[in-house]
Backbone as JSON Lines, residues from 0, in Angstrom:
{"i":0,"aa":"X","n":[67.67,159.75,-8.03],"ca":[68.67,160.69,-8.52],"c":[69.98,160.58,-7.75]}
{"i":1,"aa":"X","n":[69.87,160.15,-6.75],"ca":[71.21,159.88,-5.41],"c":[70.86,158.73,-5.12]}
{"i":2,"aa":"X","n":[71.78,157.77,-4.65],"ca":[71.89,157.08,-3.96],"c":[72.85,157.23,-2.33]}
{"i":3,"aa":"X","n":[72.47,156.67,-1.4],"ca":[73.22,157.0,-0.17],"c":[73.49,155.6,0.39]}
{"i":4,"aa":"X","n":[74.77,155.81,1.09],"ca":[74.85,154.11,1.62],"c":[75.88,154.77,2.9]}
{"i":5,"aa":"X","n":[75.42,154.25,4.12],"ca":[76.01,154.72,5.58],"c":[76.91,153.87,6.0]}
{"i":6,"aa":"X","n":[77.82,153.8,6.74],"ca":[79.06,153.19,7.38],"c":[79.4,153.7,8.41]}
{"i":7,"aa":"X","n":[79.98,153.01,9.42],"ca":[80.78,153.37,10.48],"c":[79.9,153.07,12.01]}
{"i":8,"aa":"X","n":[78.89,152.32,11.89],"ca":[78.26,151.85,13.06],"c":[79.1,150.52,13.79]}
{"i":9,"aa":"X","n":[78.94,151.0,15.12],"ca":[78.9,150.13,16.21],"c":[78.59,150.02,17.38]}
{"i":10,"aa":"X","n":[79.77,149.08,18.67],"ca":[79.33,149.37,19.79],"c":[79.99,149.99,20.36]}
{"i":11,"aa":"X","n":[79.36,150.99,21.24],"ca":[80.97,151.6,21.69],"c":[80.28,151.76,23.22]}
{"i":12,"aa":"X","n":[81.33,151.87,24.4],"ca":[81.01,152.47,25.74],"c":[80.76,153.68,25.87]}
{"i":13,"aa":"X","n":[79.85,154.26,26.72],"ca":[79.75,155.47,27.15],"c":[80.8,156.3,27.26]}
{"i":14,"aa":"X","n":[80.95,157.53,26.62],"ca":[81.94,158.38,26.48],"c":[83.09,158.22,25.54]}
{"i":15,"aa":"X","n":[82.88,156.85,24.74],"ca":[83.57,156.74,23.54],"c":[83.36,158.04,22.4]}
{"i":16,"aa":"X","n":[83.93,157.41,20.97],"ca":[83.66,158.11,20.19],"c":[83.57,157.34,18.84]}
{"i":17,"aa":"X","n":[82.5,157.55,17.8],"ca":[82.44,156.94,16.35],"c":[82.33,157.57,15.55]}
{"i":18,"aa":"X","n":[82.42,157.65,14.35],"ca":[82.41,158.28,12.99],"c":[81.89,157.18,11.86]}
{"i":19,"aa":"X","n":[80.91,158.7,11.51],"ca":[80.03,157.63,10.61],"c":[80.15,158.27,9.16]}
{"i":20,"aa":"X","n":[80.14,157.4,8.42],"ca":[80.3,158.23,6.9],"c":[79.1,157.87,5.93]}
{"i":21,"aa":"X","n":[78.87,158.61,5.08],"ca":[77.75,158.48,4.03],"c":[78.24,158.99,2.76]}
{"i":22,"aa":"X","n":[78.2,157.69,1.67],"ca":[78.82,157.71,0.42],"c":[77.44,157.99,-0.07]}
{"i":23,"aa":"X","n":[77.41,159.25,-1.41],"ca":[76.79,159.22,-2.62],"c":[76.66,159.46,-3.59]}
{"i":24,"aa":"X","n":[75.97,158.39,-4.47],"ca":[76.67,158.54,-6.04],"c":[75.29,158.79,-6.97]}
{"i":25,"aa":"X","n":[74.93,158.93,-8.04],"ca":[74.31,159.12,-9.27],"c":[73.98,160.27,-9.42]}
{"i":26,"aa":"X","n":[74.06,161.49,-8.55],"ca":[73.79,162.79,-9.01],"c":[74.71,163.4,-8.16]}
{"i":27,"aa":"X","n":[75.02,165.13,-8.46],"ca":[75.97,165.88,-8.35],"c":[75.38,166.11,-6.94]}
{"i":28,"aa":"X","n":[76.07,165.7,-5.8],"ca":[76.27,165.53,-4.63],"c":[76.62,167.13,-4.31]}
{"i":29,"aa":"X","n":[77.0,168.05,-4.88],"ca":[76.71,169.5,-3.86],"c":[75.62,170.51,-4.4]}
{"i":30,"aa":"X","n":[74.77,169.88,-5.41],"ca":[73.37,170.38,-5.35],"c":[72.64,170.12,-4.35]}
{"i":31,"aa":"X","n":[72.9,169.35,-3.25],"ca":[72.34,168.77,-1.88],"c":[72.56,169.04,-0.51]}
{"i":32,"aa":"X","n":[71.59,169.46,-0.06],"ca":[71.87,169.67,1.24],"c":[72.21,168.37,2.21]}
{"i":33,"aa":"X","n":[72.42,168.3,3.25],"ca":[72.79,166.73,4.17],"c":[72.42,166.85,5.26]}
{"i":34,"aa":"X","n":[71.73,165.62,5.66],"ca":[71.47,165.88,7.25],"c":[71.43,164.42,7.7]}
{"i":35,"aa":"X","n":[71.64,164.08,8.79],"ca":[71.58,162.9,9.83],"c":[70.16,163.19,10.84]}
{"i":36,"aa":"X","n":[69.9,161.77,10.93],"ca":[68.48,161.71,11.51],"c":[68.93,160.0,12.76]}
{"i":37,"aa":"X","n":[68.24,160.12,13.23],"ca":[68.45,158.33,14.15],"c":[67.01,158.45,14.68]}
{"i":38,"aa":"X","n":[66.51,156.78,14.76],"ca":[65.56,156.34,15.11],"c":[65.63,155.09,16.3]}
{"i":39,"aa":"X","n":[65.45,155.61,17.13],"ca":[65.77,154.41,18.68],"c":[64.57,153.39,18.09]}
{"i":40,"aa":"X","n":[64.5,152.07,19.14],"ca":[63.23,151.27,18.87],"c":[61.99,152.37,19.6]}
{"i":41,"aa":"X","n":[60.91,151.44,19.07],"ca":[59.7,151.75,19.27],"c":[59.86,153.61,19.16]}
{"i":42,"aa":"X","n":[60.2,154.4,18.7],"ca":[60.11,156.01,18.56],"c":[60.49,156.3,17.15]}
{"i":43,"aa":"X","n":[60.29,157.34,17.51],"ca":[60.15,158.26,15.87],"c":[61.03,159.25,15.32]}
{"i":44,"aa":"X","n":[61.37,159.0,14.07],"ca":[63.37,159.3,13.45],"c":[62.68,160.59,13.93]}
{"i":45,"aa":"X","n":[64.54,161.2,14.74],"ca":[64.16,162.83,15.31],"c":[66.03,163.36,14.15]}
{"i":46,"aa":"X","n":[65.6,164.39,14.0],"ca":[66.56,165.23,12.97],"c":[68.06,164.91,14.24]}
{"i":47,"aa":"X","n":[68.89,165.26,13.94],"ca":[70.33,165.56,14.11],"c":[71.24,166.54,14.23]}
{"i":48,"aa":"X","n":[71.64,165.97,12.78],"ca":[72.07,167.34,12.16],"c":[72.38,167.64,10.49]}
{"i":49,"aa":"X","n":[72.41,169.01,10.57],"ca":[72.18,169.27,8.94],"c":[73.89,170.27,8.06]}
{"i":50,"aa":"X","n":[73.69,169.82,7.34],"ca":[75.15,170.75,6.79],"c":[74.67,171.24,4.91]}
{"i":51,"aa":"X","n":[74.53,172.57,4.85],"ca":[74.33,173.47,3.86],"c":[75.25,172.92,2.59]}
{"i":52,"aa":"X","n":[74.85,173.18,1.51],"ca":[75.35,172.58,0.11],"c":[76.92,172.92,0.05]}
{"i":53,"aa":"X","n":[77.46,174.33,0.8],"ca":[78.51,174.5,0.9],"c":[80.07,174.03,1.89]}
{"i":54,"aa":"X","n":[78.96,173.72,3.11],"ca":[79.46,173.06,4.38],"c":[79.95,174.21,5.31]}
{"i":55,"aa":"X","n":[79.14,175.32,4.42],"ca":[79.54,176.64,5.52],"c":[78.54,176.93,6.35]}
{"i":56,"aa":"X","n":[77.06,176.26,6.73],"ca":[76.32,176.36,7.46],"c":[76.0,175.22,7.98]}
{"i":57,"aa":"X","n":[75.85,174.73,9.58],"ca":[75.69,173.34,10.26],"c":[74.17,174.13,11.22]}
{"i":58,"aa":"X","n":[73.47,172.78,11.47],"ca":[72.55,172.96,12.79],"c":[72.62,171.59,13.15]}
{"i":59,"aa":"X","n":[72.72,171.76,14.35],"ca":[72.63,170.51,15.58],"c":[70.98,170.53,16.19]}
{"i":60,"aa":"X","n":[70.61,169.12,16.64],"ca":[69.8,168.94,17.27],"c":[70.64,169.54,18.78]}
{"i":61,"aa":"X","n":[69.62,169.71,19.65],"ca":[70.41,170.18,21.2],"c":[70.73,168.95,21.53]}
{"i":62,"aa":"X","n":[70.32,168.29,21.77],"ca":[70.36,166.92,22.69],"c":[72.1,166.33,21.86]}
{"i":63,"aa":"X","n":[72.33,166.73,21.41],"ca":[74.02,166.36,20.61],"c":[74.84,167.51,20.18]}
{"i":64,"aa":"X","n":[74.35,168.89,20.24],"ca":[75.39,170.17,20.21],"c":[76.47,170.04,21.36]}
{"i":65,"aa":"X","n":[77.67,170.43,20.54],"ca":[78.96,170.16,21.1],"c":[79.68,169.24,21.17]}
{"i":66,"aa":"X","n":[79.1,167.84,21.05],"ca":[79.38,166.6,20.74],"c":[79.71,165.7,19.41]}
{"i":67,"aa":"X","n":[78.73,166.39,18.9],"ca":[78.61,165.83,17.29],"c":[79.2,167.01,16.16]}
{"i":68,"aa":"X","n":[79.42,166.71,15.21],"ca":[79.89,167.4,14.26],"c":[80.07,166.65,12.77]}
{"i":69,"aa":"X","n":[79.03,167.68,12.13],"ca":[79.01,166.91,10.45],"c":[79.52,167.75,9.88]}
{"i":70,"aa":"X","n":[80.08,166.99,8.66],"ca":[81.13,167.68,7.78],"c":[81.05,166.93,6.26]}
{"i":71,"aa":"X","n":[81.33,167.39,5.34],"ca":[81.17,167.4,4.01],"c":[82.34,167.55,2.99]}
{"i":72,"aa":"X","n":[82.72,166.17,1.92],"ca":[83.79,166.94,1.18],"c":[83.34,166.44,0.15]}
{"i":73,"aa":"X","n":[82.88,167.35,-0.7],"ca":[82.06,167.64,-2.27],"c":[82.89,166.87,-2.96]}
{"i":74,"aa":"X","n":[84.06,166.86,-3.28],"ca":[85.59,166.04,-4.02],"c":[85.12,164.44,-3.9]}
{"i":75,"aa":"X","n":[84.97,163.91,-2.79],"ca":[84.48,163.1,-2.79],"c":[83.25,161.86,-2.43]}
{"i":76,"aa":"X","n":[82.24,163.25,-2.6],"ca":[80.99,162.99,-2.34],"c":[80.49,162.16,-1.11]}
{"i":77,"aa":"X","n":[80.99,162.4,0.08],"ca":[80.91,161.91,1.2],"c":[80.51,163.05,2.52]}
{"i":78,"aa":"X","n":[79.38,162.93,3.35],"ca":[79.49,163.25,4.35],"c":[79.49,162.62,5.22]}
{"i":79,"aa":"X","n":[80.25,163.12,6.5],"ca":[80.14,162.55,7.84],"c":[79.69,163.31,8.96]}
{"i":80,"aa":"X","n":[79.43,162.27,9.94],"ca":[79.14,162.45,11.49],"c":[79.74,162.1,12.56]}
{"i":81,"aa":"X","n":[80.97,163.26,13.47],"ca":[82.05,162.47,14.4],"c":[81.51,162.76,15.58]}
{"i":82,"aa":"X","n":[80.82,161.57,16.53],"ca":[79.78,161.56,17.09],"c":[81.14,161.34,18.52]}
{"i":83,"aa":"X","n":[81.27,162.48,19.38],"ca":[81.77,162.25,20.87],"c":[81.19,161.86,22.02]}
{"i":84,"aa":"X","n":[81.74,161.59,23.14],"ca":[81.11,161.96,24.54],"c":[80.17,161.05,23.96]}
{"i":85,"aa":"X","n":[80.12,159.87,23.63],"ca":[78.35,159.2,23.54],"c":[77.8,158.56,24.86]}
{"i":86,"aa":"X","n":[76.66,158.94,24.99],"ca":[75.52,158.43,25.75],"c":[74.66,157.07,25.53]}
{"i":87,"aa":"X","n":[74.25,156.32,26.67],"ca":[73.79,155.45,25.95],"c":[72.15,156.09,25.34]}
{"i":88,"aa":"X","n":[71.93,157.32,25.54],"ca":[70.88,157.89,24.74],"c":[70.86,158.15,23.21]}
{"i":89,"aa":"X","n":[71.94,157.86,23.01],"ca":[72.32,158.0,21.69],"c":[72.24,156.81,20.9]}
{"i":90,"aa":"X","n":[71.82,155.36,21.36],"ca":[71.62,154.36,20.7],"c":[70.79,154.73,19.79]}
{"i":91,"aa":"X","n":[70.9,154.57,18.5],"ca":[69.25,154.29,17.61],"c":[70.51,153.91,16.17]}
{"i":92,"aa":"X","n":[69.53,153.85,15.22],"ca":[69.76,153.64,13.63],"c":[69.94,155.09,13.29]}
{"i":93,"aa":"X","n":[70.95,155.23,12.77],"ca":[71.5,156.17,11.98],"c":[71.63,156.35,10.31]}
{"i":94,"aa":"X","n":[70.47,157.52,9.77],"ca":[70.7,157.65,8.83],"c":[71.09,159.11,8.13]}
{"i":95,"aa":"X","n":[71.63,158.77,6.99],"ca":[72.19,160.22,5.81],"c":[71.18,160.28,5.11]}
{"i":96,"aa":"X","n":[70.55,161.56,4.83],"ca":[70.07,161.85,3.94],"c":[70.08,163.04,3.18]}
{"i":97,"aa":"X","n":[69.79,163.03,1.8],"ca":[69.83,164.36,0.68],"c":[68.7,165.33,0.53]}
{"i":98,"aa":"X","n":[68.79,166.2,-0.04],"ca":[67.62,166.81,-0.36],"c":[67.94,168.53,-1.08]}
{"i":99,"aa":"X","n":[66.74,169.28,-1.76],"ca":[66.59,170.31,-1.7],"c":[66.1,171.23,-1.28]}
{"i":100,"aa":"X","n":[65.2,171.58,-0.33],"ca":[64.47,171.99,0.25],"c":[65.27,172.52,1.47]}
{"i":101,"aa":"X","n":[64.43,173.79,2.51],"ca":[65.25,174.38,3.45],"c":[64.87,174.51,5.05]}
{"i":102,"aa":"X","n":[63.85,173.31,5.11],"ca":[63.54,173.72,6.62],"c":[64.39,171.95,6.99]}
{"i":103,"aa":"X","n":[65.65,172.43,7.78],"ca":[66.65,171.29,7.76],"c":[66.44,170.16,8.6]}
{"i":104,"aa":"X","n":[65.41,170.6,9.24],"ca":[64.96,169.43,10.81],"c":[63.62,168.87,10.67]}
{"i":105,"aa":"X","n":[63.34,168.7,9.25],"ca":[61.77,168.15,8.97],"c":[62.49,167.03,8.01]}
{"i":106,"aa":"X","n":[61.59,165.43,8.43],"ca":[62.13,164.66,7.45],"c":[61.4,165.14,6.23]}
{"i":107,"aa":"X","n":[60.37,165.67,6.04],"ca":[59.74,166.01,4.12],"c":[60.93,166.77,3.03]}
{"i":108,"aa":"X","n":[61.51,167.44,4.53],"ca":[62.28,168.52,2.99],"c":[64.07,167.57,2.69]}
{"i":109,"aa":"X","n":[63.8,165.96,2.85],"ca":[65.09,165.43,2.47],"c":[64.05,164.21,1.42]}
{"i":110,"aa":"X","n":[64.46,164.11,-0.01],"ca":[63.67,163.28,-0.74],"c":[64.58,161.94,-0.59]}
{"i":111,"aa":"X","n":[65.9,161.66,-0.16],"ca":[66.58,160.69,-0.27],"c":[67.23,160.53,1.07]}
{"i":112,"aa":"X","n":[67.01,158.9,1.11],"ca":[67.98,158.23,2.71],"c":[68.75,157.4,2.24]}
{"i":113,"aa":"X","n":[69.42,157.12,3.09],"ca":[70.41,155.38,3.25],"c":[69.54,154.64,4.05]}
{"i":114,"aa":"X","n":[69.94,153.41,3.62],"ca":[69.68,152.18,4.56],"c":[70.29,152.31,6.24]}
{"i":115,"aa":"X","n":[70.58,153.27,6.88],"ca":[71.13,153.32,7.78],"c":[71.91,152.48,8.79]}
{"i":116,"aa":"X","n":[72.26,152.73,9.68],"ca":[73.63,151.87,10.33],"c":[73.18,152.11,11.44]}
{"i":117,"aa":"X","n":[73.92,151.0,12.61],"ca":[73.2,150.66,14.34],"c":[74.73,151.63,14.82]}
{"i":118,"aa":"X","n":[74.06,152.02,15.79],"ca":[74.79,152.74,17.03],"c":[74.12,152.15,18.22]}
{"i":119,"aa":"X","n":[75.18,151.56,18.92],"ca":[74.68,150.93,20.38],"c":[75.88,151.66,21.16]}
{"i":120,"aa":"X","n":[75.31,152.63,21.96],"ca":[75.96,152.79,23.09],"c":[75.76,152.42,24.5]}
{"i":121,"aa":"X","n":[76.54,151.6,25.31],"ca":[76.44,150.41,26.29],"c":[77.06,151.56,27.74]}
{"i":122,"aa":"X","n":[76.13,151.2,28.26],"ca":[76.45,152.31,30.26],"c":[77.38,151.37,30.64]}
């Protein structure tokens, strides 16, 4: 019903900053909630963060509150993630994903991902 496709990965030094964007198209993109997830090697995708169909409600994972910030513009069916202050703890694969459902930090309640994008942050 959506498709998602992620952008804006790279390498950056510790305490840099990147922005990542997520285009999606085949269904009406603010029937959907959004959230970012990353998966380091060998571990297991941990939630992020999430932004409400309106973009008037956000939750952060802790380990990136204050740092990160997702944002949403329905007009042109894109959300992003302007990821600060990075750590090299913050390396993993970064993905967008859709959904309907409301518990925002469980991957079940997002039915759609992107192919996600590399974040290497270097000490």
């Amino acid at each position: 019903q959506v498709q998602l496709v992620e952008s804006g990965g790279g390498l950056v030094q510790a305490g840099g900053s990147l922005r990542l964007s997520c285009a999606a198209s085949g269904s009406t993109f603010s029937s959907y909630v959004m959230g970012w997830f990353r998966q380091a090697p060998g571990k297991e995708r941990l939630f992020v963060a999430y932004i409400s169909r309106s973009g008037v409600i956000t939750y952060y994972a802790d380990s990136v509150k204050g740092r990160f910030t997702i944002s949403r513009d329905n007009a042109k069916n894109t959300v992003s993630l302007q990821m600060n202050s990075l750590k090299p703890e913050d390396t993993a694969v970064y993905y967008c994903a859709a959904g309907v459902r409301s518990t925002y930090y469980s991957e079940s309640s997002y039915g759609y991902w992107g192919q996600g994008t590399q974040v290497t942050v270097s000490s």
